[in-house]
Backbone as ProteinMPNN parsed JSONL, in Angstrom:
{"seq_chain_A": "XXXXXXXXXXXXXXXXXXXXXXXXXXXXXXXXXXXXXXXXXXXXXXXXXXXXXXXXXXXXXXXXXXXXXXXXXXX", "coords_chain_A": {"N_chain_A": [[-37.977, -6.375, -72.919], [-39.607, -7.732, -69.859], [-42.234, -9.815, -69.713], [-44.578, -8.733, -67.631], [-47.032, -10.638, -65.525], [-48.872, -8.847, -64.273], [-50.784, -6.225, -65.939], [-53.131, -5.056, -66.717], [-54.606, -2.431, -65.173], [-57.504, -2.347, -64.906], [-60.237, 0.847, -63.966], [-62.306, 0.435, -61.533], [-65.221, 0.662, -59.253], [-64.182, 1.209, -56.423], [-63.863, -0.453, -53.241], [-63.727, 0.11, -49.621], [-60.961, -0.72, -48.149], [-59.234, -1.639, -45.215], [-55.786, -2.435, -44.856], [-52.905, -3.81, -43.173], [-49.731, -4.347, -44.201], [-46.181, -6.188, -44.051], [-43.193, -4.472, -43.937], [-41.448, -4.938, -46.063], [-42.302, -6.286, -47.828], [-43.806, -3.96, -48.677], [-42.2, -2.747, -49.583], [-41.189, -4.68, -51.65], [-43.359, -4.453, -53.471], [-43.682, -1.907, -54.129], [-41.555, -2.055, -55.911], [-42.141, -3.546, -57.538], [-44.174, -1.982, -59.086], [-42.655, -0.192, -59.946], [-41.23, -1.462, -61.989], [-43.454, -2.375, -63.521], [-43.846, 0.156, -64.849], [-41.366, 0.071, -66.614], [-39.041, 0.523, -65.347], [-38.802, 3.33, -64.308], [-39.827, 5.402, -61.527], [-41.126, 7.488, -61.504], [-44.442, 8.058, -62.33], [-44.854, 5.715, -61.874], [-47.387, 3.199, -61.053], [-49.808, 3.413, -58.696], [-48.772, 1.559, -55.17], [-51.515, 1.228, -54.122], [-53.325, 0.543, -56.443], [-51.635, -1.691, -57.058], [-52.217, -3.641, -55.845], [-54.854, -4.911, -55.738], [-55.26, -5.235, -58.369], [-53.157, -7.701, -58.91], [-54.634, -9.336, -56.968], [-56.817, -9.755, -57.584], [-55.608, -10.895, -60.607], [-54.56, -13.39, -59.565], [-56.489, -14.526, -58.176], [-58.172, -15.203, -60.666], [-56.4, -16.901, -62.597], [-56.006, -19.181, -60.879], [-56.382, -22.345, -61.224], [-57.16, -24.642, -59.475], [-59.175, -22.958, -57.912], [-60.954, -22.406, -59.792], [-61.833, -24.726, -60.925], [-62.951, -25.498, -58.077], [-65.101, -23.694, -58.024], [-66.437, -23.547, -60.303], [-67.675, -26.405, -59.658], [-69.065, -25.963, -57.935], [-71.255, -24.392, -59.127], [-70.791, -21.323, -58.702], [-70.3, -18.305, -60.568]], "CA_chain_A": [[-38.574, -6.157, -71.611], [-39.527, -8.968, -68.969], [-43.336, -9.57, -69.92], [-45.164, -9.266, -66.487], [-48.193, -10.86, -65.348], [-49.971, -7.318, -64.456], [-50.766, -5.12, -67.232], [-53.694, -4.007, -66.662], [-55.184, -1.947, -64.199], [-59.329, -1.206, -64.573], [-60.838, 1.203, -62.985], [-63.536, 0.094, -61.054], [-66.164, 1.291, -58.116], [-63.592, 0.938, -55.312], [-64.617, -1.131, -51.862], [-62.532, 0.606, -49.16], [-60.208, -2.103, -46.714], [-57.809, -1.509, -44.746], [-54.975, -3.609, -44.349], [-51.372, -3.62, -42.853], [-48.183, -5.342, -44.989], [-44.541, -6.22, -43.532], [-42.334, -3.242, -44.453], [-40.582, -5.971, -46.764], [-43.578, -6.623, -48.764], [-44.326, -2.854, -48.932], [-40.76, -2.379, -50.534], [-41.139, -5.486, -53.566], [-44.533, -3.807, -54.359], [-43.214, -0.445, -54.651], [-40.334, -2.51, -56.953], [-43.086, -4.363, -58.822], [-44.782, -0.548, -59.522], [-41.516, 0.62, -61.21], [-41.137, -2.668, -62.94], [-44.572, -2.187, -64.328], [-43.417, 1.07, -65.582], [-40.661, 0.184, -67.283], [-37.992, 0.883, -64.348], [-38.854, 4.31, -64.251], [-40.325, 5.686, -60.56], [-41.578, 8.394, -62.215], [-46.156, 7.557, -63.383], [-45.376, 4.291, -61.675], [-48.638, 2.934, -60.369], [-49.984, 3.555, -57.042], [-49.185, 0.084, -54.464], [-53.095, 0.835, -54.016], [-53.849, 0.28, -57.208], [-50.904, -2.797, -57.493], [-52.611, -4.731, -54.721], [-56.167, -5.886, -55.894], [-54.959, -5.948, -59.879], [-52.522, -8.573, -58.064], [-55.08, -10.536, -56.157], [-57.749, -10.076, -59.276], [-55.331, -11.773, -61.361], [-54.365, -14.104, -58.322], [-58.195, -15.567, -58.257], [-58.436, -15.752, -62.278], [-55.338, -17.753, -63.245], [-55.649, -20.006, -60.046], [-57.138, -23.538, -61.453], [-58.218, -25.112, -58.459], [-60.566, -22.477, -57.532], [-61.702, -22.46, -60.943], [-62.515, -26.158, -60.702], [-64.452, -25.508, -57.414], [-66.308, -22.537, -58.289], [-67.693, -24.578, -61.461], [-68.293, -27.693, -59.222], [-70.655, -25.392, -56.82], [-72.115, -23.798, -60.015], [-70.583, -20.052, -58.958], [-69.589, -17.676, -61.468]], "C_chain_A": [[-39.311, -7.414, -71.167], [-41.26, -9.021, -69.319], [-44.093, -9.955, -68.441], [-46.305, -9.435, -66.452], [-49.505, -9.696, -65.281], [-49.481, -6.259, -65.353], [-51.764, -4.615, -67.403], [-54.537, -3.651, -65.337], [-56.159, -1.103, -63.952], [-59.435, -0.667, -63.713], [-61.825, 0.715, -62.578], [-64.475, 0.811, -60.071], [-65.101, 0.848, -57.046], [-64.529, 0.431, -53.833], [-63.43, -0.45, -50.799], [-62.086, -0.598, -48.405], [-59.283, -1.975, -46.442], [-57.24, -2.532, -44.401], [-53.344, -3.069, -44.19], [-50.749, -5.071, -43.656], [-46.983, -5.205, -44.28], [-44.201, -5.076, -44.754], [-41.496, -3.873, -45.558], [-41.558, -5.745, -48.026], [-44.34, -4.933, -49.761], [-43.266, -2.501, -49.832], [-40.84, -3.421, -52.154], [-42.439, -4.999, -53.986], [-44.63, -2.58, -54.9], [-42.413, -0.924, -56.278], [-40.794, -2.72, -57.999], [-43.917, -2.983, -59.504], [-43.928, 0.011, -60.42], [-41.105, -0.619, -62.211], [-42.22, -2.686, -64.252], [-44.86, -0.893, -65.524], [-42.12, 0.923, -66.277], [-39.14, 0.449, -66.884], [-37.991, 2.173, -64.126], [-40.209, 4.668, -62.699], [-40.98, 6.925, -60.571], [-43.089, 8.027, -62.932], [-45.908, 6.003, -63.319], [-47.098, 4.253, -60.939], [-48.226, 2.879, -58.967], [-49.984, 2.192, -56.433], [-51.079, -0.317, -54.511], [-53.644, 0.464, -55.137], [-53.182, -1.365, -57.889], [-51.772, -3.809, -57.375], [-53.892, -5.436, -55.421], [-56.107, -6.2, -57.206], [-54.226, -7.258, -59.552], [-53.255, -10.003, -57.974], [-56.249, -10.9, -57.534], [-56.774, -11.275, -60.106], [-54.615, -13.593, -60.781], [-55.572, -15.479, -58.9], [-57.924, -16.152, -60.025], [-57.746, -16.615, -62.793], [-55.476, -18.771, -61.967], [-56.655, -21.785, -60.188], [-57.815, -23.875, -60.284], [-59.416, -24.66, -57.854], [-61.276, -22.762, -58.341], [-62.592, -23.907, -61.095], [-63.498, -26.136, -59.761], [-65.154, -24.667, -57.276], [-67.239, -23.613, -58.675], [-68.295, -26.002, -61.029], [-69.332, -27.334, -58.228], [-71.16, -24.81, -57.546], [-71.887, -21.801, -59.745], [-69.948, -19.947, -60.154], [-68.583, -16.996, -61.052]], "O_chain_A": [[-39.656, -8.186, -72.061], [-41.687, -7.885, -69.108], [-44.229, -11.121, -68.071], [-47.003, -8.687, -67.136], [-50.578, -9.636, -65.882], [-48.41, -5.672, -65.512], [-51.765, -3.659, -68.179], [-55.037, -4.502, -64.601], [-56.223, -0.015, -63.38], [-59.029, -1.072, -62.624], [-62.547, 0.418, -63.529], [-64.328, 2.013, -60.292], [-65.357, -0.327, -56.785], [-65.62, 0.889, -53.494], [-62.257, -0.498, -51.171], [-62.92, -1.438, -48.068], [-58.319, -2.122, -47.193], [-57.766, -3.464, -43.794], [-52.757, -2.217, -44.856], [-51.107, -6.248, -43.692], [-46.704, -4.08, -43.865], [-44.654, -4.871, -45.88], [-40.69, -3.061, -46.012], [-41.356, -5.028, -49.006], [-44.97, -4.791, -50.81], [-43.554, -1.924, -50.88], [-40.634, -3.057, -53.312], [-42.606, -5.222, -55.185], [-45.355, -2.186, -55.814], [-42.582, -0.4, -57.379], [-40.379, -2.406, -59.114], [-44.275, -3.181, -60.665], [-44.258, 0.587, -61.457], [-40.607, -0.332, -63.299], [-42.009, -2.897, -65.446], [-45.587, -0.843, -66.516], [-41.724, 2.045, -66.591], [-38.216, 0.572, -67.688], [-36.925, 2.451, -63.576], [-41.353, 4.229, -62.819], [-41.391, 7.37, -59.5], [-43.013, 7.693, -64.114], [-46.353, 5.169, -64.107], [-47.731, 5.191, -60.454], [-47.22, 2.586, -58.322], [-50.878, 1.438, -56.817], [-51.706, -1.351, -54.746], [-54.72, -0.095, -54.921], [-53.732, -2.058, -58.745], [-52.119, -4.631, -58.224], [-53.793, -6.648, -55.615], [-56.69, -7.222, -57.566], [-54.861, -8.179, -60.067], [-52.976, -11.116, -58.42], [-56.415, -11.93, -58.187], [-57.184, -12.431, -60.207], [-54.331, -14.581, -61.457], [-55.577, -16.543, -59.52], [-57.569, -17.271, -60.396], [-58.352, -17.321, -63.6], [-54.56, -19.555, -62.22], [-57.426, -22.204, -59.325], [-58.952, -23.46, -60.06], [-60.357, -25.321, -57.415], [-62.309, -23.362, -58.042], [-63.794, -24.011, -61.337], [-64.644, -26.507, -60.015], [-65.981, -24.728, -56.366], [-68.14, -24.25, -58.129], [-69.109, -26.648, -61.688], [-70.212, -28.066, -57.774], [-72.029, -24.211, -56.913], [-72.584, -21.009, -60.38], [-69.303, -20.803, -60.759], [-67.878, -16.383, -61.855]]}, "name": "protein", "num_of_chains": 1, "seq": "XXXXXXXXXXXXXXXXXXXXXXXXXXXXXXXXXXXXXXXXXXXXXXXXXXXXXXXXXXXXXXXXXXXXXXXXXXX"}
């Protein structure tokens, strides 16, 4: 099996935000939900829950921020 980047998906205190996606975008995140399960569409994860594990791991792996966080002293 294909080892994908998201694997896990904390719960946290949810922030609510609405946002609209191209109908395109809404379809490879559904894809990436049954991917995450194993190809099975069946106790795939919810898109709502795809989306901010996504951008979470987005921010964390993205060097350059990382460089200018630590050069303005954020954590």
């Amino acid at each position: 099996m294909t080892r994908l980047k998201l694997s896990d998906l904390a719960s946290e205190k949810p922030v609510r935000l609405t946002l609209e996606i191209p109908a395109r975008l809404h379809r490879e995140l559904a894809e990436y939900a049954r991917a995450v399960n194993g190809g099975n569409p069946d106790g795939a994860p919810a898109i709502e829950l795809i989306i901010p594990a996504m951008l979470d791991r987005f921010i964390a792996t993205d060097r350059e921020f990382a460089r200018t966080r630590k050069s303005q002293g954020s954590n």
